[in-house]
XYZ file of N, CA, C and O in Angstrom:
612
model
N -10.648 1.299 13.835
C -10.077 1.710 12.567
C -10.660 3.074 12.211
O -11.867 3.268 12.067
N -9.575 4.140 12.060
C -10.402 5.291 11.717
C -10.709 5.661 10.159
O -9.792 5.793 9.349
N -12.029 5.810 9.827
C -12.466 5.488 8.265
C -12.505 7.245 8.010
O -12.481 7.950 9.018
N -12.553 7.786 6.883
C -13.067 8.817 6.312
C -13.678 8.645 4.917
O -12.846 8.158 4.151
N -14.653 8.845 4.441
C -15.481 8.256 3.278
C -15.347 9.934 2.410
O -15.808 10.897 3.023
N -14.923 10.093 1.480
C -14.539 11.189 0.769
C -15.863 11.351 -0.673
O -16.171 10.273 -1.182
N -16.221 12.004 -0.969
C -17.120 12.300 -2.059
C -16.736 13.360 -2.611
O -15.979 14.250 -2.222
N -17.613 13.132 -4.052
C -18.198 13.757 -5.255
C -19.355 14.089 -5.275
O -19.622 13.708 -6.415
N -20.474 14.602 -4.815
C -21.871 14.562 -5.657
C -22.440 15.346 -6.515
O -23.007 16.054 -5.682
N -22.721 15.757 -7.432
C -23.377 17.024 -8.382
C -24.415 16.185 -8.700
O -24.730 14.999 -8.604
N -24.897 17.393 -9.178
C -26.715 16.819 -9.850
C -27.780 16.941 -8.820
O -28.304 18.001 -8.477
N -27.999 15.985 -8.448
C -29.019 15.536 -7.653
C -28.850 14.295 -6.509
O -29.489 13.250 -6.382
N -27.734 14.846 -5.742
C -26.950 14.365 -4.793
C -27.352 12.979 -4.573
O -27.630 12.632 -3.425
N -27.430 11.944 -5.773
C -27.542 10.748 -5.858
C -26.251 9.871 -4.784
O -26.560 9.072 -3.898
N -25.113 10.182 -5.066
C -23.735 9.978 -4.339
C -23.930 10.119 -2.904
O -23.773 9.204 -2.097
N -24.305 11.398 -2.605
C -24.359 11.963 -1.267
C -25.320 10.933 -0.433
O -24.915 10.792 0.721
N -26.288 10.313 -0.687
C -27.412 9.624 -0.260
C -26.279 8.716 0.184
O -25.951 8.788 1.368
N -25.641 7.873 -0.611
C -25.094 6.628 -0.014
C -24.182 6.848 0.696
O -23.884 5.960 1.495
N -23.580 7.801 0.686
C -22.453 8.490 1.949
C -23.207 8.549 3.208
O -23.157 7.865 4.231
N -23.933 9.571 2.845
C -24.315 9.526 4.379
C -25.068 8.436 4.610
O -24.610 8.142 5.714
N -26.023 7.480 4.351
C -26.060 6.335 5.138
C -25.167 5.322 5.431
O -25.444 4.249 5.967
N -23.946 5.755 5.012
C -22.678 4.619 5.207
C -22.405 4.831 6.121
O -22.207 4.065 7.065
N -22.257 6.914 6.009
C -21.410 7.515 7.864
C -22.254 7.365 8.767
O -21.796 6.927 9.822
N -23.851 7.674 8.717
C -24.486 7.415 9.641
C -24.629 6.140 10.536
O -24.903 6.222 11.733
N -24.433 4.989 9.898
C -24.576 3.690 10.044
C -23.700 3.381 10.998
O -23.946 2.951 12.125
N -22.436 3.665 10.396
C -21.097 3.635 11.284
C -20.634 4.511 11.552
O -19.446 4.443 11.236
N -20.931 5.617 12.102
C -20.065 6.766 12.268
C -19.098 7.184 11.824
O -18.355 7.715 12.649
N -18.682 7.168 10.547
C -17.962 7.553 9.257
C -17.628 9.500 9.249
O -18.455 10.341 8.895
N -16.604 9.703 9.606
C -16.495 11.016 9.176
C -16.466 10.891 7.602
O -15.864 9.986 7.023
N -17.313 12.086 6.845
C -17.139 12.872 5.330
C -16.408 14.132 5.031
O -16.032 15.103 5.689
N -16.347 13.750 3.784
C -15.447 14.935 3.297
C -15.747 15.085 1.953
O -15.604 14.074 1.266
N -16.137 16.126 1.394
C -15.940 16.722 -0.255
C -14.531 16.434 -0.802
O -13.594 16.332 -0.009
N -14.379 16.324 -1.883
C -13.099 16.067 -2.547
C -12.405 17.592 -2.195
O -11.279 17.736 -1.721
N -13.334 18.670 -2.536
C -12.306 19.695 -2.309
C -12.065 19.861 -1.126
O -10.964 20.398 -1.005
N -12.904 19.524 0.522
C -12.460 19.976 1.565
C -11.732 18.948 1.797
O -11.825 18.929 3.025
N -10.886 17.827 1.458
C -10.003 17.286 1.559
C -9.043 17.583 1.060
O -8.238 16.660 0.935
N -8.643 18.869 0.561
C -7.167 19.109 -0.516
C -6.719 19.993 1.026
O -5.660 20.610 0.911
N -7.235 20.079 2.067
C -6.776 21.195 3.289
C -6.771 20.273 4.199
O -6.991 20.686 5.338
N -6.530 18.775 4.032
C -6.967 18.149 5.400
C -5.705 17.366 4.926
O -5.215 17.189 3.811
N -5.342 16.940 6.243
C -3.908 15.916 6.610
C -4.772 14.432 6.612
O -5.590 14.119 7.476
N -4.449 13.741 5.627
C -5.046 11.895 5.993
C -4.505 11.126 5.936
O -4.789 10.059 5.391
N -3.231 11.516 6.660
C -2.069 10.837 6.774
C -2.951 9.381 8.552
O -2.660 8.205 8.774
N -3.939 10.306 9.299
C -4.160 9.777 10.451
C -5.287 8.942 9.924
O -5.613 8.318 10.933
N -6.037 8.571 9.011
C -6.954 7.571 8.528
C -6.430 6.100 8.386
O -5.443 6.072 7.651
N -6.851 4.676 8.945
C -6.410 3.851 8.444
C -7.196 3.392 7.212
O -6.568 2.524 6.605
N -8.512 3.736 6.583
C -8.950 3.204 5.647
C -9.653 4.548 5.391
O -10.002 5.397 6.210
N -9.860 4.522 3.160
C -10.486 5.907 3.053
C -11.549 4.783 2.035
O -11.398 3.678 1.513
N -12.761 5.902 2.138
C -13.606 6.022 1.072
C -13.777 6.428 -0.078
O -13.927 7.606 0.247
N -13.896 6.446 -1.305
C -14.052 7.534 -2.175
C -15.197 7.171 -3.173
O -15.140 6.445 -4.165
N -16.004 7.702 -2.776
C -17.355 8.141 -3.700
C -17.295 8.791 -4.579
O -16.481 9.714 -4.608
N -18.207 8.514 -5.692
C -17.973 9.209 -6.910
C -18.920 9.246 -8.107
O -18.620 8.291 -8.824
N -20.216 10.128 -8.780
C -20.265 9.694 -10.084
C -19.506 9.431 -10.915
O -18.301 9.365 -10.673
N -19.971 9.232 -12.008
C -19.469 8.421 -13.605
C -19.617 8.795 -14.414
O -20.576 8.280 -14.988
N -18.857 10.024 -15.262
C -19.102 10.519 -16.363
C -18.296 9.923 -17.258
O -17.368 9.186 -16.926
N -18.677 10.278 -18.754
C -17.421 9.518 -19.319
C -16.914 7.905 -19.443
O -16.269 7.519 -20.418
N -17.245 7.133 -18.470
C -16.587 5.787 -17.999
C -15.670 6.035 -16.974
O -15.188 4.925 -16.750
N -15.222 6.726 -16.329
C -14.608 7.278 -15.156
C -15.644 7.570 -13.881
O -16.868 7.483 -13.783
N -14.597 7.951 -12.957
C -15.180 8.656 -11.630
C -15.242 10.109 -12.601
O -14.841 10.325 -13.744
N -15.925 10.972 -11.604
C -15.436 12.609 -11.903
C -14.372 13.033 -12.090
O -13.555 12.168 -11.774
N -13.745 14.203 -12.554
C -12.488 14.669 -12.801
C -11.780 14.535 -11.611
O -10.854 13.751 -11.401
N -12.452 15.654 -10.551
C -12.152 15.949 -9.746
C -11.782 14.841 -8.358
O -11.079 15.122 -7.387
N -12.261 13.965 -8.541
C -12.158 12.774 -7.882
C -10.184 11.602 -8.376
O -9.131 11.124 -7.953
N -11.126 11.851 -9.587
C -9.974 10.974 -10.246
C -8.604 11.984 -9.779
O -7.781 11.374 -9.095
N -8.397 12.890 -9.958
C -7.620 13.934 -9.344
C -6.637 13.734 -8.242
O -5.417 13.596 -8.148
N -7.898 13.782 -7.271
C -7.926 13.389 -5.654
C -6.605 12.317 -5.634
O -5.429 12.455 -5.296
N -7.589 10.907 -6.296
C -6.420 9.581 -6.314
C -5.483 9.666 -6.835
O -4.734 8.699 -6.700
N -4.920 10.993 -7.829
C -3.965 10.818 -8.700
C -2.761 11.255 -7.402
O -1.887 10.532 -6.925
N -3.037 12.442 -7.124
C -2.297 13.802 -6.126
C -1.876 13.414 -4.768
O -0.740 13.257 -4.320
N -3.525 13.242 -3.967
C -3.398 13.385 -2.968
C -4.209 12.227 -1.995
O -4.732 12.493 -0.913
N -4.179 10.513 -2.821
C -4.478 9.578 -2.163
C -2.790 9.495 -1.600
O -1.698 9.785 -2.091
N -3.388 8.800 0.006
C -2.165 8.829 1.315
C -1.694 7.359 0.769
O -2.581 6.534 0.551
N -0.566 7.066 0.581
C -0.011 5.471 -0.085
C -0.157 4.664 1.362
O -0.185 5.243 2.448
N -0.235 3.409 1.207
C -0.340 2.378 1.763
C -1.573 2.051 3.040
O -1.276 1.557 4.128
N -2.804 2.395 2.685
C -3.833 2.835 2.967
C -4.857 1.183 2.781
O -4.545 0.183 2.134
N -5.747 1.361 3.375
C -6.558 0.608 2.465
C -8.069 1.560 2.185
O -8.493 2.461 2.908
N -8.728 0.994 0.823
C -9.062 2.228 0.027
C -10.750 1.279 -0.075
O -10.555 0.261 -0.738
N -11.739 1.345 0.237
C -13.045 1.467 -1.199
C -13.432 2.095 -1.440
O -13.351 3.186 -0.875
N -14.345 1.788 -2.764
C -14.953 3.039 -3.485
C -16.363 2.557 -3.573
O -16.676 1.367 -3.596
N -17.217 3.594 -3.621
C -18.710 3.475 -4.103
C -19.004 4.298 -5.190
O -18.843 5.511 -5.054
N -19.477 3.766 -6.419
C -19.952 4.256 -7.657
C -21.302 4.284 -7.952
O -22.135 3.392 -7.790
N -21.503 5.956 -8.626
C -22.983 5.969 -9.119
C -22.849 6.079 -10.295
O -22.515 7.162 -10.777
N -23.071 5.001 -11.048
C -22.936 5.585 -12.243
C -24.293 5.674 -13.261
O -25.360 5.176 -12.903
N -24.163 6.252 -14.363
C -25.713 7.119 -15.113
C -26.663 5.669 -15.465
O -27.824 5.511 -15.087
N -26.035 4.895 -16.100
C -27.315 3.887 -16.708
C -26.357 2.213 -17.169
O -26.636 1.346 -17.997
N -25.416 2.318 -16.379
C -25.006 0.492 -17.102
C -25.406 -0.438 -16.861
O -25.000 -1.461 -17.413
N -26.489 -0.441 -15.815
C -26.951 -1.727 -15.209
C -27.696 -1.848 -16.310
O -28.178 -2.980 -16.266
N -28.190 -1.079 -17.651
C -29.490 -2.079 -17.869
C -29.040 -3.119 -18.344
O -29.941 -3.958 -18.345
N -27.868 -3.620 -18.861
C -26.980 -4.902 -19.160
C -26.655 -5.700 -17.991
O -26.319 -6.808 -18.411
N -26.614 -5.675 -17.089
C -26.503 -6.558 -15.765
C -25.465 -5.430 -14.846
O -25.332 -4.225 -15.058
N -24.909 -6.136 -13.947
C -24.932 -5.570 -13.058
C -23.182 -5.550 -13.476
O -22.584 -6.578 -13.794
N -22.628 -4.385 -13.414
C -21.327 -4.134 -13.820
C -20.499 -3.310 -12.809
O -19.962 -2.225 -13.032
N -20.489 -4.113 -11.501
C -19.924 -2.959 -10.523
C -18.246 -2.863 -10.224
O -17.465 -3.811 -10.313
N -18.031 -1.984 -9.986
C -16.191 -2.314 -9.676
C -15.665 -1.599 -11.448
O -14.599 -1.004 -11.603
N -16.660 -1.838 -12.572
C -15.959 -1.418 -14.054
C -15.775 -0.463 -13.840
O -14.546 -0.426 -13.770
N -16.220 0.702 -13.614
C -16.126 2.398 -13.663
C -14.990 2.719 -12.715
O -14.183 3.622 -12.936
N -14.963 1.818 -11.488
C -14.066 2.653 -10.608
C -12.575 1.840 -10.689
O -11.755 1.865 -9.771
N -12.352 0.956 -12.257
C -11.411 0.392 -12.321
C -10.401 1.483 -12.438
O -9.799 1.465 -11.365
N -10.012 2.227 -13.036
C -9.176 3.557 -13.039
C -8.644 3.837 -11.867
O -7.472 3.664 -11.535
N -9.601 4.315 -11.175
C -9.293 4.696 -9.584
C -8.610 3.403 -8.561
O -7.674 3.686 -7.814
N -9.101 2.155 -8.603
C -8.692 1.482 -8.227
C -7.339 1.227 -8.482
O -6.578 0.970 -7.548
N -6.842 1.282 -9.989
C -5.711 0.530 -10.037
C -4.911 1.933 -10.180
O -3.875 1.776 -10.827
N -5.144 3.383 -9.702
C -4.474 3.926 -9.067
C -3.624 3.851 -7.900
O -2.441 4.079 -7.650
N -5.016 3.308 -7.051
C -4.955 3.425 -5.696
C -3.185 2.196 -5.381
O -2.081 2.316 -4.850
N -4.007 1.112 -6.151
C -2.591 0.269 -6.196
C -1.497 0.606 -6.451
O -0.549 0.014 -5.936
N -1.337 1.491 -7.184
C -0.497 2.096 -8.155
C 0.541 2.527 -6.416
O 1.702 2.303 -6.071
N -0.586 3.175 -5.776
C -0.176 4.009 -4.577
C 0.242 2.906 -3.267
O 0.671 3.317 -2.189
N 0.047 1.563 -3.562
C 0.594 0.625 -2.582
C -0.927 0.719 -1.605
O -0.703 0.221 -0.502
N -2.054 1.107 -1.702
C -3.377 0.700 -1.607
C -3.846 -0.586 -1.245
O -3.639 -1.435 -2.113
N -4.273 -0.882 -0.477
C -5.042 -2.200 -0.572
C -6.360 -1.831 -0.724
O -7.026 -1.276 0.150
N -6.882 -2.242 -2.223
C -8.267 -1.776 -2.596
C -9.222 -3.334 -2.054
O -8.928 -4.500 -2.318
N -10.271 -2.877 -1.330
C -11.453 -3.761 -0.396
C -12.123 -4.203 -1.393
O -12.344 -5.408 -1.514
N -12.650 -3.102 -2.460
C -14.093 -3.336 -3.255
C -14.541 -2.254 -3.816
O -14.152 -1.087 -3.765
N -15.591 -2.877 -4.480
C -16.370 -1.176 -4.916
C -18.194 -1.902 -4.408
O -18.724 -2.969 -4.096
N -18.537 -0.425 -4.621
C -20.120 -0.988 -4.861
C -20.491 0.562 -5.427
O -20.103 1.710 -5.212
N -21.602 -0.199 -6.388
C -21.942 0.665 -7.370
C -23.745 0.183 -7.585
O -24.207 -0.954 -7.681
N -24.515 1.603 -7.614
C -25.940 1.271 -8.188
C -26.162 2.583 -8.935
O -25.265 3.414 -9.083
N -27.561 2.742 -9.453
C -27.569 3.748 -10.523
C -27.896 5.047 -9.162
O -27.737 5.099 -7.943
N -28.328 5.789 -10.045
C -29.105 7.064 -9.448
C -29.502 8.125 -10.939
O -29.056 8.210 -12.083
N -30.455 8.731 -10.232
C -31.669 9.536 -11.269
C -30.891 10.929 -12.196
O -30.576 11.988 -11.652
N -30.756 10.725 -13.185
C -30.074 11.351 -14.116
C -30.371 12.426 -15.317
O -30.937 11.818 -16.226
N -30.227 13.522 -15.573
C -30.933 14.356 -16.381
C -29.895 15.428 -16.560
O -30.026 16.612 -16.249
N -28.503 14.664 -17.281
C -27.206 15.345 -17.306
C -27.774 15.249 -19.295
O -28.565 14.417 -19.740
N -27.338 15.934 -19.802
C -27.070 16.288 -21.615
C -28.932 15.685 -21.888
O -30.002 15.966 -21.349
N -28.491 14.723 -23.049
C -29.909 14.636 -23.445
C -30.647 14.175 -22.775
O -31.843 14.321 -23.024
N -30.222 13.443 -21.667
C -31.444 12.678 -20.500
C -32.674 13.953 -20.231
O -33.882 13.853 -20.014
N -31.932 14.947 -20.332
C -32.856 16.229 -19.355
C -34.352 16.235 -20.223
O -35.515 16.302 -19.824
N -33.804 16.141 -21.486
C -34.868 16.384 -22.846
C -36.139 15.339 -22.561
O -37.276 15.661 -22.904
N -35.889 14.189 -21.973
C -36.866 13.069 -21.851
C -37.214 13.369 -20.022
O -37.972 12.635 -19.389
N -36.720 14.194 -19.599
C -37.214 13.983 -17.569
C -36.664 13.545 -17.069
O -36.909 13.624 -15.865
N -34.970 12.371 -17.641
C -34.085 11.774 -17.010
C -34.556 10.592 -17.300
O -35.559 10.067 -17.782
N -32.825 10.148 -16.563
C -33.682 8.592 -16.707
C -33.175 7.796 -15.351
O -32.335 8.424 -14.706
N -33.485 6.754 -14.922
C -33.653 6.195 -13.635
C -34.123 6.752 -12.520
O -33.645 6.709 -11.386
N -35.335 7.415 -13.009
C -35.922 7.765 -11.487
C -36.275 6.958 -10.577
O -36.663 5.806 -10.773
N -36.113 7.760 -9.028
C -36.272 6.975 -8.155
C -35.046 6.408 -7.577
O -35.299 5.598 -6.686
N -33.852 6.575 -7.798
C -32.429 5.524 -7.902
C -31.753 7.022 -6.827
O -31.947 8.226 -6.659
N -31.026 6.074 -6.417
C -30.858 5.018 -5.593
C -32.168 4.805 -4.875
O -32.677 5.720 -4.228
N -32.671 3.729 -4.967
C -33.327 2.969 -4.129
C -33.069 2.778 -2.555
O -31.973 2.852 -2.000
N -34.126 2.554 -2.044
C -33.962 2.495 -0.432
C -32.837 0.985 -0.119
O -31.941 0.791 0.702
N -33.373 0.226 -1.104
C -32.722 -1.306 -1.399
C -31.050 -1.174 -1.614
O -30.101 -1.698 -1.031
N -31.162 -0.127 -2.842
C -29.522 0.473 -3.315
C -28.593 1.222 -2.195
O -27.411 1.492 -1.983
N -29.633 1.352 -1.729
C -28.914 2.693 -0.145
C -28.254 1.388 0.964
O -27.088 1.078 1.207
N -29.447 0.880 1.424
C -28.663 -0.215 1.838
C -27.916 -1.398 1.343
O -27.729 -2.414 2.013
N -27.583 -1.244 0.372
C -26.702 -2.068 -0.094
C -25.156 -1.777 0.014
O -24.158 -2.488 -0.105
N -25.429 -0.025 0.373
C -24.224 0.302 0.420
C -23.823 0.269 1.659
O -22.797 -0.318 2.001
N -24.653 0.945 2.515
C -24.342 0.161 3.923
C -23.769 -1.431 4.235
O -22.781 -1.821 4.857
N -24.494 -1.918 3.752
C -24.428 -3.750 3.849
C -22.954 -3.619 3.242
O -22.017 -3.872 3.999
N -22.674 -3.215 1.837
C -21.291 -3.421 1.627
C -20.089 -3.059 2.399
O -19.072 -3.748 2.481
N -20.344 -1.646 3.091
C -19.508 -0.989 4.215
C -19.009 -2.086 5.416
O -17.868 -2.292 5.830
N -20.141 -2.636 5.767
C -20.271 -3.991 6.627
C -19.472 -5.197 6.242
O -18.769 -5.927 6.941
N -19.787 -5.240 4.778
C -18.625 -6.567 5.124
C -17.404 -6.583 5.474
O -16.883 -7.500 6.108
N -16.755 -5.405 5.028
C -15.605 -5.104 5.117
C -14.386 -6.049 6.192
O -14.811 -6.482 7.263
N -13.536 -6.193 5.966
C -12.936 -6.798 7.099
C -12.281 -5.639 7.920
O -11.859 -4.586 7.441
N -12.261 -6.091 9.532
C -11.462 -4.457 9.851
C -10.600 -5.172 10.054
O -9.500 -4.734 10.391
């Protein structure tokens, strides 16, 4: 099955961490959201799309991506970083509901999401040093791997 795992990362390439141990793991080609607006993925049978969480969303630019130029009848997951919702339990799949029920929108078969925090010092976080340092975790990193894994091919 040929995968391409697509990202977002700004900040402090919290995102990027779990990408590349997903591609590394499995030999996953990557792609930036923007170096995918020049690429044909019409030849992918399953895509990735990574993403922070601003707002309650993916990124603009992401959300974008799925609006424009997700390939229809695909099958799709996503991995989410988002700033701080876990401290209420564990809320994964909420943020990338948007994107997801795009993707459907697009005749998608959406797999899953997986989502953990990462270290943050976007608006007032910066004023305090951020907050969730340390995040993603070595634990969180592989989790995303492990999730990549279940996958059915």
């Amino acid at each position: 099955m040929k995968t391409i795992l697509i990202y977002e990362s700004t900040h402090h390439g919290n995102t990027k961490k779990l990408v590349d141990a997903v591609a590394e793991r499995y030999g996953i080609r990557t792609a930036t959201v923007e170096e995918v607006a020049a690429m044909d993925l019409t030849a992918y049978d399953r895509i990735g799309i990574a993403s922070g969480v601003a707002f309650g969303k993916f990124y603009e630019a992401t959300e974008r991506f799925v609006d424009d130029s997700l390939p229809k009848g695909k099958e799709v997951f996503f991995l989410e970083r988002p700033f701080f919702h876990y401290a209420c339990g564990n809320d994964s799949g909420k943020y990338a509901s948007s994107v997801s029920a795009k993707a459907a929108a697009r005749g998608c078969k959406v797999l899953g999401v997986y989502g953990c925090r990462g270290f943050d010092t976007f608006g007032p976080f910066k004023l305090i040093g951020g907050i969730a340092k340390g995040h993603p975790t070595q634990n969180e990193i592989d989790g995303a791997v492990d999730f990549y894994g279940s996958l059915a091919d």
